[in-house]
Tab-separated table of C-alpha atoms in Angstrom:
chain	number	residue	atom	x	y	z
A	421	UNK	CA	212.424	208.437	215.829
A	422	UNK	CA	216.000	207.425	214.728
A	423	UNK	CA	218.612	208.465	214.252
A	424	UNK	CA	219.351	207.052	210.884
A	425	UNK	CA	216.084	209.213	209.669
A	426	UNK	CA	215.372	212.460	208.375
A	427	UNK	CA	213.143	214.640	209.872
A	428	UNK	CA	210.559	215.728	207.208
A	429	UNK	CA	211.402	214.261	203.791
A	430	UNK	CA	210.033	211.720	201.956
A	431	UNK	CA	207.780	209.942	201.103
A	432	UNK	CA	206.957	207.991	204.642
A	433	UNK	CA	203.916	208.965	206.476
A	434	UNK	CA	205.930	209.653	209.882
A	435	UNK	CA	202.979	209.463	211.582
A	436	UNK	CA	202.182	206.259	211.113
A	437	UNK	CA	204.162	203.280	213.076
A	438	UNK	CA	204.348	199.947	211.067
A	439	UNK	CA	205.390	196.788	213.518
A	440	UNK	CA	206.980	192.966	211.738
A	441	UNK	CA	209.352	190.752	212.031
A	442	UNK	CA	212.771	189.854	210.344
A	443	UNK	CA	214.948	186.596	211.555
A	444	UNK	CA	212.383	186.755	214.501
A	445	UNK	CA	213.265	189.917	215.686
A	446	UNK	CA	210.774	192.918	216.404
A	447	UNK	CA	211.650	196.151	214.303
A	448	UNK	CA	208.797	199.216	213.657
A	449	UNK	CA	209.205	201.484	210.590
A	450	UNK	CA	206.224	203.965	209.110
A	451	UNK	CA	203.897	203.497	206.354
A	452	UNK	CA	205.672	203.933	202.679
A	453	UNK	CA	208.510	202.102	204.693
A	454	UNK	CA	209.344	199.509	202.046
A	455	UNK	CA	211.273	196.450	204.065
A	456	UNK	CA	215.247	197.651	202.568
A	457	UNK	CA	214.758	201.853	203.696
A	458	UNK	CA	212.785	200.034	207.699
A	459	UNK	CA	215.675	198.043	208.305
A	460	UNK	CA	218.340	199.951	207.689
A	461	UNK	CA	217.045	202.985	209.467
A	462	UNK	CA	216.638	200.604	212.335
A	463	UNK	CA	220.503	199.397	212.323
A	464	UNK	CA	220.311	196.953	209.930
A	465	UNK	CA	222.605	196.413	207.978
A	466	UNK	CA	223.162	192.748	206.700
A	467	UNK	CA	220.112	190.841	205.237
A	468	UNK	CA	222.565	188.289	203.331
A	469	UNK	CA	225.103	186.319	202.643
A	470	UNK	CA	227.162	186.057	199.449
A	471	UNK	CA	226.925	182.797	197.017
A	472	UNK	CA	230.587	181.038	197.576
A	473	UNK	CA	232.433	182.733	200.107
A	474	UNK	CA	228.870	183.824	202.137
A	475	UNK	CA	230.381	186.816	202.994
A	476	UNK	CA	227.821	188.942	204.512
A	477	UNK	CA	225.946	191.362	201.656
A	478	UNK	CA	224.119	195.242	201.899
A	479	UNK	CA	221.896	196.680	200.517
A	480	UNK	CA	223.148	197.530	196.840
A	481	UNK	CA	220.648	200.204	194.814
A	482	UNK	CA	217.159	200.806	195.425
A	483	UNK	CA	214.592	199.029	193.567
A	484	UNK	CA	214.496	195.062	191.045
A	485	UNK	CA	217.950	195.526	190.436
A	486	UNK	CA	218.643	194.868	193.560
A	487	UNK	CA	221.126	191.663	193.770
A	488	UNK	CA	221.735	191.517	197.271
A	489	UNK	CA	219.243	191.519	200.002
A	490	UNK	CA	217.233	188.794	198.989
A	491	UNK	CA	214.477	188.259	201.401
A	492	UNK	CA	211.675	185.455	201.638
A	493	UNK	CA	208.537	186.356	203.314
A	494	UNK	CA	206.550	184.763	205.004
A	495	UNK	CA	202.150	185.100	204.955
A	496	UNK	CA	200.433	181.863	206.880
A	497	UNK	CA	201.343	178.990	205.029
A	498	UNK	CA	202.784	180.976	202.440
A	499	UNK	CA	206.774	181.126	201.477
A	500	UNK	CA	207.318	183.329	199.215
A	501	UNK	CA	211.262	183.024	198.790
A	502	UNK	CA	213.911	185.502	196.285
A	503	UNK	CA	211.587	188.938	196.918
A	504	UNK	CA	213.943	192.464	196.466
A	505	UNK	CA	213.718	193.715	200.299
A	506	UNK	CA	213.498	197.070	197.741
A	507	UNK	CA	210.243	195.983	197.078
A	508	UNK	CA	209.113	195.169	199.973
A	509	UNK	CA	206.218	197.751	201.021
A	510	UNK	CA	205.710	196.936	205.706
A	511	UNK	CA	202.580	196.402	206.419
A	512	UNK	CA	201.764	195.107	210.605
A	513	UNK	CA	202.658	191.693	210.819
A	514	UNK	CA	204.926	190.983	208.319
A	515	UNK	CA	207.457	188.508	208.731
A	516	UNK	CA	210.225	188.357	206.485
A	517	UNK	CA	213.639	186.370	207.257
A	518	UNK	CA	216.874	186.155	205.081
A	519	UNK	CA	218.040	183.495	202.875
A	520	UNK	CA	221.369	181.575	202.810
A	521	UNK	CA	222.965	181.438	205.846
A	522	UNK	CA	222.923	178.856	208.410
A	523	UNK	CA	222.180	178.917	211.303
A	524	UNK	CA	222.038	182.696	211.469
A	525	UNK	CA	222.512	185.660	210.049
A	526	UNK	CA	225.434	186.752	212.091
A	527	UNK	CA	226.929	184.240	212.279
A	528	UNK	CA	226.278	181.511	209.106
A	529	UNK	CA	228.930	178.604	209.436
A	530	UNK	CA	229.406	178.044	205.588
A	531	UNK	CA	231.599	181.662	205.584
A	532	UNK	CA	234.026	178.731	206.189
A	533	UNK	CA	234.286	178.271	202.512
A	534	UNK	CA	236.958	181.364	202.873
A	535	UNK	CA	239.357	179.957	203.737
A	536	UNK	CA	239.223	177.491	200.721
A	537	UNK	CA	238.879	179.253	198.563
A	538	UNK	CA	241.508	178.718	196.486
A	539	UNK	CA	239.631	174.929	196.443
A	540	UNK	CA	236.956	176.956	195.629
A	541	UNK	CA	237.987	178.319	191.730
A	542	UNK	CA	234.214	179.607	189.748
A	543	UNK	CA	232.575	176.656	188.857
A	544	UNK	CA	234.751	174.544	190.721
A	545	UNK	CA	231.352	171.912	190.626
A	546	UNK	CA	231.121	171.146	186.328
A	547	UNK	CA	234.125	168.784	186.091
A	548	UNK	CA	235.083	168.264	189.989
A	549	UNK	CA	233.167	165.839	191.189
A	550	UNK	CA	232.639	163.621	188.170
A	551	UNK	CA	233.840	160.400	188.116
A	552	UNK	CA	235.567	157.890	185.465
A	553	UNK	CA	233.444	155.242	184.091
A	554	UNK	CA	234.433	152.315	185.283
A	555	UNK	CA	235.228	152.017	189.739
A	556	UNK	CA	234.126	152.991	192.983
A	557	UNK	CA	232.784	156.517	191.068
A	558	UNK	CA	231.330	154.644	188.333
A	559	UNK	CA	230.744	158.213	185.268
A	560	UNK	CA	228.089	160.372	188.042
A	561	UNK	CA	227.197	158.786	190.821
A	562	UNK	CA	229.413	160.602	192.891
A	563	UNK	CA	228.426	164.041	190.798
A	564	UNK	CA	224.339	162.734	192.139
A	565	UNK	CA	225.539	162.256	195.168
A	566	UNK	CA	227.762	166.243	195.731
A	567	UNK	CA	224.364	167.565	193.887
A	568	UNK	CA	222.658	167.597	196.336
A	569	UNK	CA	225.392	169.955	198.710
A	570	UNK	CA	225.561	172.107	195.896
A	571	UNK	CA	222.796	173.065	195.468
A	572	UNK	CA	221.484	173.897	198.770
A	573	UNK	CA	224.381	175.887	198.894
A	574	UNK	CA	223.155	177.772	196.191
A	575	UNK	CA	222.556	180.875	197.758
A	576	UNK	CA	218.228	181.016	196.726
A	577	UNK	CA	215.744	181.118	198.935
A	578	UNK	CA	213.357	177.771	198.745
A	579	UNK	CA	209.292	177.496	197.833
A	580	UNK	CA	206.964	177.006	200.087
A	581	UNK	CA	204.820	173.641	199.691
A	582	UNK	CA	201.716	175.295	200.967
A	583	UNK	CA	199.130	176.464	197.782
A	584	UNK	CA	199.655	179.262	196.999
A	585	UNK	CA	195.495	181.718	198.163
A	586	UNK	CA	196.290	184.694	196.529
A	587	UNK	CA	194.531	185.839	193.361
A	588	UNK	CA	195.898	187.151	190.314
A	589	UNK	CA	194.502	188.693	187.050
A	590	UNK	CA	195.185	188.099	184.147
A	591	UNK	CA	194.850	188.877	180.154
A	592	UNK	CA	195.214	186.442	177.654
A	593	UNK	CA	195.591	188.771	174.548
A	594	UNK	CA	195.088	187.498	170.423
A	595	UNK	CA	196.287	188.175	167.212
A	596	UNK	CA	195.541	187.285	163.733
A	597	UNK	CA	198.824	187.750	162.274
A	598	UNK	CA	201.831	188.428	164.610
A	599	UNK	CA	205.576	188.939	162.604
A	600	UNK	CA	208.603	188.941	163.632
A	601	UNK	CA	211.570	189.733	161.763
A	602	UNK	CA	211.461	191.109	158.601
A	603	UNK	CA	212.408	188.200	156.274
A	604	UNK	CA	210.599	187.810	153.039
A	605	UNK	CA	207.888	186.210	154.718
A	606	UNK	CA	207.209	188.647	157.545
A	607	UNK	CA	206.820	190.795	155.081
A	608	UNK	CA	204.253	189.659	153.022
A	609	UNK	CA	202.333	189.334	155.524
A	610	UNK	CA	202.854	192.425	156.982
A	611	UNK	CA	201.882	193.348	153.087
A	612	UNK	CA	198.404	190.985	153.743
């Protein structure tokens, strides 16, 4: 039992131990744990890095609104990026990796962005790399070169290239008249 866990309470089954990996390191949790709760119980507090300055980020909330603890879940050849760790229920063999870090979560080279913080004001990339209409930086040629690096630093996970073999449910709903708004045309359509 982890010293960070209570002996009773909660919605987990303490009798069933589940093994999973996060960033290549093996961890254990219990049935009913989310990835976030299992990692917190194992002493992991940093789940990702912030967008611009790559500052360490941990869990902020307990549900779908979690903005910091975004992970990529790997299943065979399928990558599922940008999943809140608070919404992933652990299972045996789960493999998850953190996002927005290089080479590792503990040692991120892009954290050096903090040193040039005054140069990287909010929205610095909107007009900074736009060149004049004439000359060597002709129009947006320089921007197209820089855009590749700026997008890679945006902090979201990489989408997988393999086909997703999972099956998803769907429902098609139809209606004769759909009324949007309460103007004269909408009121007449609703009355008809």
